[in-house]
Coordinates of C-alpha atoms and ligand atoms in Angstrom, one line a residue:
Chain A
M1 CA 0.0 0.0 0.0
K2 CA 2.8 2.3 0.9
T3 CA 4.5 1.5 -2.4
I4 CA 1.4 2.5 -4.3
A5 CA 1.1 5.7 -2.3
N6 CA 4.7 6.5 -3.0
I7 CA 4.1 6.1 -6.8
F8 CA 1.2 8.5 -6.7
A9 CA 3.0 11.1 -4.5
S10 CA 6.5 11.2 -6.1
S11 CA 7.5 13.1 -9.2
L12 CA 8.9 10.1 -10.9
G13 CA 6.0 7.9 -9.8
K14 CA 3.5 10.3 -11.6
K15 CA 5.6 10.0 -14.7
Y16 CA 5.4 6.2 -14.5
I17 CA 1.6 6.5 -14.3
M18 CA 1.6 8.9 -17.2
A19 CA 3.9 6.6 -19.2
V20 CA 2.1 3.3 -18.5
T21 CA -1.4 4.7 -19.2
G22 CA 0.0 6.5 -22.2
F23 CA 1.4 3.1 -23.5
G24 CA -2.0 1.5 -23.0
L25 CA -3.8 4.2 -24.8
F26 CA -1.2 4.1 -27.6
L27 CA -1.8 0.4 -28.1
F28 CA -5.6 1.2 -28.2
V29 CA -5.0 3.9 -30.8
I30 CA -3.2 1.3 -33.0
G31 CA -5.8 -1.4 -32.5
H32 CA -8.7 1.0 -33.1
L33 CA -7.0 2.2 -36.4
A34 CA -6.5 -1.4 -37.6
G35 CA -10.2 -2.0 -36.9
N36 CA -11.4 1.2 -38.6
L37 CA -9.3 0.7 -41.7
Q38 CA -11.7 -2.2 -42.6
V39 CA -14.0 0.4 -43.9
F40 CA -11.9 0.2 -47.1
L41 CA -12.9 -3.5 -47.4
G42 CA -16.5 -2.4 -47.9
P43 CA -19.7 -2.4 -45.9
E44 CA -19.8 -6.2 -45.2
A45 CA -16.3 -6.2 -43.4
I46 CA -16.9 -3.1 -41.2
N47 CA -20.4 -4.0 -40.3
R48 CA -19.4 -7.5 -39.4
Y49 CA -16.6 -6.1 -37.2
G50 CA -19.0 -3.7 -35.5
A51 CA -21.5 -6.4 -34.8
F52 CA -18.6 -8.6 -33.4
L53 CA -17.5 -5.9 -31.0
Q54 CA -21.0 -5.2 -29.8
S55 CA -21.9 -9.0 -29.5
N56 CA -20.0 -9.5 -26.3
P57 CA -20.9 -6.9 -23.6
E58 CA -19.0 -8.9 -21.0
L59 CA -15.8 -8.1 -22.8
L60 CA -16.8 -4.8 -24.3
W61 CA -17.6 -3.1 -21.0
P62 CA -14.4 -4.1 -19.1
A63 CA -12.4 -2.9 -22.1
R64 CA -14.3 0.4 -22.1
I65 CA -13.9 0.8 -18.3
G66 CA -10.2 0.0 -18.5
L67 CA -9.7 2.6 -21.3
L68 CA -11.6 5.2 -19.3
L69 CA -9.6 4.5 -16.2
M70 CA -6.3 4.8 -18.2
L71 CA -7.5 8.1 -19.7
G72 CA -8.5 9.4 -16.3
L73 CA -5.1 8.5 -14.8
H74 CA -3.3 9.9 -17.8
I75 CA -5.2 13.2 -17.4
W76 CA -4.9 13.3 -13.6
S77 CA -1.1 12.8 -13.8
A78 CA -0.8 15.5 -16.5
A79 CA -2.8 18.0 -14.5
K80 CA -0.8 17.3 -11.3
V81 CA 2.6 17.4 -13.0
S82 CA 1.7 20.7 -14.9
L83 CA 0.5 22.4 -11.8
E84 CA 3.7 21.5 -9.9
N85 CA 5.8 22.6 -12.9
R86 CA 4.1 26.0 -12.9
A87 CA 4.7 26.4 -9.2
A88 CA 8.3 25.5 -9.6
R89 CA 9.0 28.8 -11.5
P90 CA 6.9 31.6 -9.9
E91 CA 8.9 34.3 -11.7
G92 CA 9.6 33.8 -15.4
Y93 CA 12.3 35.1 -17.7
A94 CA 12.3 38.3 -19.7
A95 CA 14.1 36.6 -22.5
Y96 CA 13.7 32.8 -22.8
E97 CA 14.8 30.4 -25.5
P98 CA 13.7 26.8 -25.2
V99 CA 16.9 25.4 -26.7
G100 CA 17.2 21.8 -27.6
S101 CA 13.5 21.0 -27.2
T102 CA 10.9 20.2 -29.9
Y103 CA 7.7 22.0 -30.4
A104 CA 5.8 18.8 -29.7
S105 CA 7.5 18.3 -26.3
R106 CA 6.7 21.8 -25.2
T107 CA 3.0 21.7 -26.2
M108 CA 2.0 18.3 -24.7
L109 CA -0.6 19.9 -22.4
V110 CA -2.2 21.9 -25.2
S111 CA -2.3 19.0 -27.7
G112 CA -3.5 16.7 -25.0
S113 CA -6.3 19.0 -24.0
I114 CA -7.6 19.4 -27.5
I115 CA -7.3 15.6 -28.1
F116 CA -9.5 15.2 -25.0
V117 CA -12.1 17.5 -26.4
F118 CA -11.9 15.5 -29.6
V119 CA -12.4 12.2 -27.8
V120 CA -15.5 13.5 -26.0
Y121 CA -17.0 14.7 -29.2
H122 CA -16.1 11.4 -31.0
L123 CA -17.8 9.3 -28.3
L124 CA -20.9 11.4 -28.4
H125 CA -20.8 11.4 -32.2
Y126 CA -20.3 7.8 -33.1
T127 CA -20.6 5.8 -29.9
A128 CA -23.6 7.5 -28.2
Q129 CA -24.7 8.8 -31.6
V130 CA -26.3 12.0 -30.4
Q131 CA -28.2 13.2 -33.4
Y132 CA -27.9 17.0 -33.1
L133 CA -24.1 16.8 -32.7
N134 CA -23.5 15.1 -36.1
L135 CA -24.6 18.2 -38.1
T136 CA -26.2 16.1 -40.8
G137 CA -29.7 16.1 -39.5
R138 CA -29.8 12.3 -39.8
D139 CA -30.3 9.7 -37.0
F140 CA -27.4 7.2 -37.1
R141 CA -29.2 4.8 -34.8
V142 CA -31.7 3.8 -37.4
F143 CA -29.1 2.8 -40.0
V144 CA -29.4 -1.0 -40.4
D145 CA -28.0 -3.1 -43.1
L146 CA -29.6 -6.1 -45.0
K147 CA -28.4 -8.6 -42.4
D148 CA -30.1 -6.4 -39.7
R149 CA -26.8 -5.2 -38.2
H150 CA -26.0 -1.6 -37.4
D151 CA -24.9 -0.1 -40.7
I152 CA -21.5 1.3 -39.6
F153 CA -20.4 1.9 -43.2
K154 CA -23.4 4.1 -43.9
T155 CA -22.9 5.9 -40.5
L156 CA -19.4 6.7 -41.5
V157 CA -20.2 7.9 -45.0
V158 CA -23.1 10.1 -43.8
G159 CA -21.1 11.3 -40.8
F160 CA -18.0 12.3 -42.7
S161 CA -19.8 13.8 -45.6
N162 CA -20.1 16.9 -43.4
G163 CA -16.9 18.9 -44.1
W164 CA -16.9 20.5 -40.6
V165 CA -17.0 17.2 -38.8
S166 CA -14.4 15.7 -41.1
G167 CA -12.2 18.7 -40.7
F168 CA -12.4 18.5 -36.9
Y169 CA -11.5 14.8 -37.0
I170 CA -8.5 15.5 -39.2
L171 CA -7.4 18.3 -36.9
G172 CA -7.8 16.0 -33.9
M173 CA -5.7 13.4 -35.6
A174 CA -3.0 16.0 -36.5
L175 CA -2.8 16.9 -32.8
L176 CA -2.7 13.2 -31.8
C177 CA 0.2 12.9 -34.3
L178 CA 2.0 15.8 -32.6
H179 CA 1.3 14.4 -29.1
L180 CA 2.5 10.9 -30.0
S181 CA 5.6 12.1 -31.9
H182 CA 6.9 13.1 -28.5
G183 CA 5.0 10.8 -26.2
A184 CA 5.5 7.5 -27.9
S185 CA 9.3 7.7 -27.3
S186 CA 9.3 9.7 -24.1
M187 CA 7.2 7.1 -22.3
F188 CA 10.1 4.7 -22.5
Q189 CA 12.4 7.4 -21.1
S190 CA 10.0 7.9 -18.1
L191 CA 10.0 4.2 -17.4
G192 CA 13.8 4.0 -17.7
W193 CA 13.7 1.8 -20.8
R194 CA 15.9 4.0 -22.9
N195 CA 19.6 4.7 -23.3
D196 CA 22.0 6.4 -25.6
V197 CA 22.0 3.5 -28.0
Y198 CA 18.2 3.1 -28.4
R199 CA 17.3 6.7 -28.0
P200 CA 17.8 8.0 -31.6
M201 CA 16.0 4.9 -33.0
M202 CA 13.1 5.3 -30.6
E203 CA 12.7 9.1 -31.3
N204 CA 12.7 8.5 -35.0
L205 CA 10.3 5.5 -34.7
A206 CA 7.9 7.5 -32.6
R207 CA 7.7 10.2 -35.3
V208 CA 7.2 7.7 -38.1
V209 CA 4.5 5.8 -36.1
A210 CA 2.8 9.0 -35.2
L211 CA 2.7 10.1 -38.8
L212 CA 1.4 6.7 -39.9
I213 CA -1.4 6.9 -37.3
F214 CA -2.3 10.3 -38.6
L215 CA -2.4 9.2 -42.2
G216 CA -4.3 6.0 -41.4
Y217 CA -7.0 7.7 -39.4
S218 CA -7.3 10.8 -41.6
S219 CA -7.6 8.7 -44.7
I220 CA -11.1 7.7 -43.7
P221 CA -12.8 11.1 -43.5
A222 CA -10.6 12.3 -46.4
A223 CA -11.6 9.4 -48.7
I224 CA -15.3 9.9 -47.8
L225 CA -15.1 13.6 -48.6
F226 CA -13.6 12.7 -52.0
G227 CA -16.6 10.5 -52.7
Y228 CA -15.7 7.1 -51.3
G229 CA -18.9 5.1 -50.4
R230 CA -21.2 7.7 -51.9
E231 CA -23.4 5.0 -53.4
V232 CA -24.9 4.1 -50.0
L233 CA -26.5 7.5 -49.8
R234 CA -28.6 6.9 -52.9
Chain B
M1 CA 33.7 46.6 -28.9
N2 CA 30.8 48.2 -27.1
L3 CA 27.8 46.3 -25.6
T4 CA 24.5 47.3 -24.0
L5 CA 23.5 45.2 -21.0
K6 CA 20.1 44.8 -19.6
V7 CA 20.8 43.4 -16.1
W8 CA 18.5 42.1 -13.4
R9 CA 19.1 44.1 -10.2
Q10 CA 17.5 43.1 -6.9
K11 CA 18.6 44.3 -3.5
N12 CA 17.7 41.3 -1.5
P13 CA 15.5 38.2 -1.6
R14 CA 12.4 40.1 -0.5
A15 CA 12.9 43.3 -2.5
A16 CA 11.2 43.7 -5.9
G17 CA 13.8 43.6 -8.7
G18 CA 13.9 45.1 -12.2
F19 CA 16.2 45.5 -15.2
E20 CA 18.8 48.3 -15.4
T21 CA 20.7 49.2 -18.5
Y22 CA 24.5 49.5 -18.6
E23 CA 27.0 50.3 -21.3
A24 CA 30.1 48.1 -21.5
K25 CA 32.5 50.3 -23.5
G26 CA 35.8 49.4 -25.0
V27 CA 35.7 45.7 -24.1
T28 CA 37.6 43.3 -26.3
P29 CA 36.5 40.0 -28.0
E30 CA 39.1 38.0 -26.0
M31 CA 37.5 38.9 -22.7
S32 CA 35.3 36.4 -21.0
F33 CA 31.7 37.4 -20.1
L34 CA 32.6 37.7 -16.5
E35 CA 35.7 39.9 -17.2
M36 CA 33.4 42.2 -19.1
L37 CA 31.1 42.4 -16.0
D38 CA 34.2 43.1 -13.9
V39 CA 34.9 46.1 -16.2
V40 CA 31.4 47.3 -15.9
N41 CA 31.5 46.9 -12.1
E42 CA 34.8 48.8 -11.8
E43 CA 33.2 51.7 -13.5
L44 CA 30.1 51.5 -11.3
I45 CA 32.3 51.4 -8.2
A46 CA 34.3 54.4 -9.5
G47 CA 31.1 56.3 -9.9
G48 CA 30.0 55.5 -6.4
R49 CA 27.3 53.0 -7.4
D50 CA 26.6 49.4 -6.3
P51 CA 28.4 46.8 -8.4
I52 CA 26.4 44.0 -10.1
A53 CA 26.5 41.0 -7.8
F54 CA 27.2 37.7 -9.6
D55 CA 28.7 34.3 -8.7
S56 CA 32.0 33.0 -9.8
D57 CA 35.0 31.2 -8.5
C58 CA 37.4 29.1 -10.6
R59 CA 36.7 30.9 -13.9
E60 CA 37.9 27.9 -15.8
G61 CA 34.7 25.9 -16.1
I62 CA 35.2 23.4 -13.3
C63 CA 33.6 24.6 -10.1
G64 CA 30.0 25.3 -11.2
M65 CA 29.8 28.6 -9.4
C66 CA 29.1 30.9 -12.3
S67 CA 25.6 31.1 -13.6
L68 CA 23.7 33.8 -15.6
V69 CA 20.9 33.4 -18.2
I70 CA 22.3 35.3 -21.2
N71 CA 19.8 36.3 -23.9
G72 CA 17.5 33.6 -22.7
I73 CA 20.0 30.8 -22.5
P74 CA 21.8 29.6 -19.3
H75 CA 25.6 30.0 -19.8
G76 CA 24.9 31.8 -23.1
G77 CA 24.3 28.9 -25.5
Q78 CA 27.8 27.9 -26.6
P79 CA 28.0 24.1 -26.5
G80 CA 29.8 22.7 -23.5
T81 CA 30.6 26.1 -22.1
T82 CA 30.1 27.8 -18.8
T83 CA 29.6 31.6 -18.5
C84 CA 33.1 32.0 -17.2
E85 CA 34.5 30.3 -20.4
L86 CA 32.1 32.3 -22.7
H87 CA 34.1 34.9 -24.7
L88 CA 32.8 38.1 -26.1
R89 CA 33.8 37.0 -29.6
H90 CA 30.5 35.2 -29.7
F91 CA 28.7 38.6 -29.6
H92 CA 28.9 41.5 -32.0
D93 CA 29.7 45.1 -31.5
G94 CA 26.7 47.2 -30.4
Q95 CA 24.6 44.1 -29.3
T96 CA 22.1 44.4 -26.5
I97 CA 22.4 41.5 -24.1
T98 CA 19.8 40.5 -21.4
V99 CA 21.3 39.1 -18.3
E100 CA 19.1 37.4 -15.7
P101 CA 19.5 35.1 -12.7
W102 CA 18.5 31.4 -12.7
R103 CA 14.7 31.3 -12.2
A104 CA 13.3 28.6 -10.0
K105 CA 11.3 28.5 -6.8
A106 CA 14.0 26.3 -5.3
F107 CA 16.7 28.8 -6.3
P108 CA 15.7 32.1 -4.6
V109 CA 17.5 35.2 -5.7
V110 CA 19.9 36.4 -3.0
R111 CA 21.0 39.5 -4.7
D112 CA 21.0 40.7 -8.4
L113 CA 22.2 37.7 -10.4
I114 CA 23.1 35.5 -7.4
T115 CA 20.7 32.7 -6.4
N116 CA 20.8 30.4 -3.5
R117 CA 21.5 26.9 -4.9
S118 CA 21.8 25.1 -1.5
A119 CA 18.9 22.9 -2.5
F120 CA 21.4 21.0 -4.5
D121 CA 23.6 20.5 -1.5
R122 CA 20.7 19.1 0.5
I123 CA 20.0 16.6 -2.4
I124 CA 23.6 15.5 -2.2
Q125 CA 23.3 15.1 1.6
A126 CA 20.3 12.9 1.1
G127 CA 22.3 10.2 -0.7
G128 CA 25.0 11.5 -3.0
F129 CA 27.7 9.7 -1.1
V130 CA 29.2 6.3 -0.4
S131 CA 29.2 5.2 3.3
V132 CA 32.6 3.8 4.3
N133 CA 34.0 2.9 7.6
T134 CA 37.4 4.6 8.0
G135 CA 40.4 2.4 8.4
G136 CA 43.5 1.5 6.4
T137 CA 43.7 2.7 2.8
P138 CA 42.0 0.1 0.6
D139 CA 44.1 -1.4 -2.3
G140 CA 43.3 0.6 -5.4
N141 CA 42.9 -2.5 -7.5
A142 CA 41.0 -4.6 -5.0
I143 CA 37.6 -3.9 -6.7
P144 CA 37.8 -4.3 -10.5
V145 CA 35.8 -1.7 -12.4
P146 CA 35.4 -2.4 -16.2
K147 CA 36.7 0.5 -18.3
T148 CA 33.2 1.1 -20.0
T149 CA 31.6 1.3 -16.6
A150 CA 34.2 3.7 -15.2
D151 CA 33.8 5.8 -18.3
R152 CA 30.1 6.1 -18.0
A153 CA 30.3 6.9 -14.3
M154 CA 32.8 9.6 -15.2
D155 CA 30.4 11.0 -17.8
A156 CA 27.9 11.4 -15.0
A157 CA 30.4 12.6 -12.5
A158 CA 31.4 15.4 -14.8
C159 CA 28.3 17.4 -13.5
I160 CA 29.6 20.5 -11.7
G161 CA 26.2 21.2 -10.1
C162 CA 25.8 24.7 -11.6
G163 CA 22.0 24.4 -12.0
A164 CA 21.8 25.4 -15.7
C165 CA 19.5 22.4 -16.2
V166 CA 17.0 23.8 -13.8
A167 CA 17.3 27.3 -15.2
V168 CA 16.6 26.2 -18.8
C169 CA 13.9 23.6 -18.1
K170 CA 10.5 25.0 -18.8
N171 CA 9.4 23.1 -15.7
A172 CA 12.4 24.1 -13.5
S173 CA 13.1 20.4 -13.0
A174 CA 16.4 19.3 -11.4
M175 CA 16.2 15.8 -12.9
L176 CA 19.4 16.1 -15.0
F177 CA 21.5 17.1 -11.9
V178 CA 19.9 14.4 -9.7
A179 CA 20.2 11.8 -12.4
A180 CA 23.9 12.6 -12.9
K181 CA 24.6 12.3 -9.2
V182 CA 22.5 9.2 -8.7
S183 CA 24.0 7.5 -11.8
H184 CA 27.6 8.4 -11.0
L185 CA 27.6 6.4 -7.8
N186 CA 25.0 3.8 -8.7
L187 CA 27.2 2.7 -11.7
L188 CA 30.2 2.0 -9.6
P189 CA 30.7 -1.1 -7.4
Q190 CA 31.5 1.0 -4.4
G191 CA 28.1 2.8 -4.7
K192 CA 26.0 -0.2 -5.6
A193 CA 25.5 -1.3 -2.0
E194 CA 23.4 1.8 -1.4
K195 CA 21.8 2.0 -4.9
D196 CA 18.1 1.7 -4.0
R197 CA 18.3 3.9 -0.9
R198 CA 20.3 6.6 -2.8
A199 CA 17.8 6.8 -5.7
L200 CA 14.8 7.0 -3.3
N201 CA 16.2 9.5 -0.9
M202 CA 17.7 11.9 -3.5
V203 CA 14.5 11.9 -5.5
K204 CA 12.5 12.5 -2.3
Q205 CA 14.7 15.4 -1.4
M206 CA 14.4 16.8 -4.9
D207 CA 10.6 16.7 -4.7
H208 CA 10.7 18.3 -1.3
E209 CA 12.8 21.2 -2.6
G210 CA 10.0 22.2 -5.0
F211 CA 11.7 21.5 -8.3
G212 CA 9.4 20.7 -11.3
N213 CA 8.9 17.3 -13.1
C214 CA 10.7 16.1 -16.2
T215 CA 8.7 16.2 -19.4
V216 CA 11.6 15.0 -21.5
T217 CA 12.1 18.2 -23.6
G218 CA 15.8 17.8 -23.6
S219 CA 16.6 21.5 -23.0
C220 CA 18.8 20.5 -20.0
E221 CA 21.1 18.4 -22.0
A222 CA 21.4 21.1 -24.7
V223 CA 22.7 23.7 -22.2
C224 CA 24.6 21.5 -19.8
P225 CA 28.2 22.8 -19.8
K226 CA 29.4 19.3 -19.2
E227 CA 27.1 17.8 -21.8
I228 CA 25.5 15.3 -19.5
S229 CA 23.2 13.0 -21.5
L230 CA 19.4 12.8 -21.0
S231 CA 19.8 9.1 -20.9
F232 CA 21.0 9.4 -17.3
I233 CA 17.5 10.5 -16.4
A234 CA 16.2 7.3 -17.9
K235 CA 18.7 5.4 -15.7
M236 CA 17.6 7.3 -12.6
N237 CA 13.9 6.5 -13.6
R238 CA 14.9 2.8 -13.8
D239 CA 16.8 2.8 -10.5
Y240 CA 14.1 4.6 -8.7
G241 CA 11.4 2.3 -10.2
V242 CA 13.3 -0.9 -9.2
A243 CA 13.8 0.5 -5.7
T244 CA 10.1 1.4 -5.4
L245 CA 8.9 -2.0 -6.7
K246 CA 11.1 -3.7 -4.1
G247 CA 8.9 -1.8 -1.6
Q248 CA 11.8 0.0 0.1
Ligands
FES301 S1 33.4 30.1 -12.3 FE1 33.9 28.0 -11.9 S2 32.7 27.1 -13.5 FE2 32.5 29.2 -14.0

């Protein structure tokens, strides 16, 4: 018990929490992307995948609760660390140059906050399917395919045919890319799993993976804006 | 060459400070930054005014006493260089230079450009040592230390404790200093016996002093006059994590 309390109280411990939850969320982001990309295999593949995920609430809900818990801890540690950091320098500099640091590393709090807003919108938009938030005037809940499954393909095509919604999704993914270009390597630093040999490789890999994640996710709204899947609207 | 200086002046820890402008006239490119300040101070003293208070001691980059944030960068931004080794040839004639003290809650300003860095001493007292019982001099070769290990320990031990890492970090974090001191002893066989306790106690003291947290921006490593690697912070994170998981 004392060990757990120490982790939550100490500076390094909070960074372990941030790194471990960040790693969990990072894996989720990759898994979610792999699932979503099935939209390019056509309605049958993505609708089957959606029905499969929904078919097992005993697994779905623990996964959702786990993700929410990780998100909560990630945000809690970020808030705590940021407040402490602000308090550590009550008087700032007249001239200040952040030498040696990347833009991404200095803006983690901002990118993270916007990603959080995005996640809330995304959950209300496609998970809870709140009608007035999708800006298309259609109710996604009534979309059903020929096999009586929720028609995810149609939901995506209708949802992303709105330029504002697609634009916000792409913006959210751009910030996720920025966030991960730093976070995906720095989490290993926080956990002590990095040294001078692995560091350059990890830093480059994090940037490549972050960019691939951005391209992967953005390709869906972008493709739909360019007309992909338009036939289901007819 | 002539320079214009905007220098932070503050009478004492409680007084409100502010910038004052001074002209450094007829200084030469071969002078160090501190020698230039000496020239300015002599003029101030001759004019019956208070000289600018700043820290220095060895003036050859080994003691860690000099500080100064010069145009927004601790030690002035030349790689591997302390303020005392910084020469005026890196500036151009007529340039305006802003000079400020280290800024951190844990480093309160004592006067002008001098800050109180004894927080670092207390971190060292918390674990930056090896406990030995005094007795006969041990044989120098009794404990074999591999060359690579000795070299890495030396890379960490190169830290002169100036506090530039804290000054530049956007979070005023002391992780690079503490990591260097923890790693230096934790790497060597003589220090291994107290490895866990050292990591835990030094980090605890660091937190207690009110330094910020590391967000891995890497600014510290960029300004460190001894070019201590960010990877030592990863090593400290590892040592602290192992010690914590052991439940110590
Ligand atoms: S005065 Fe000793 S390091 Fe600069």
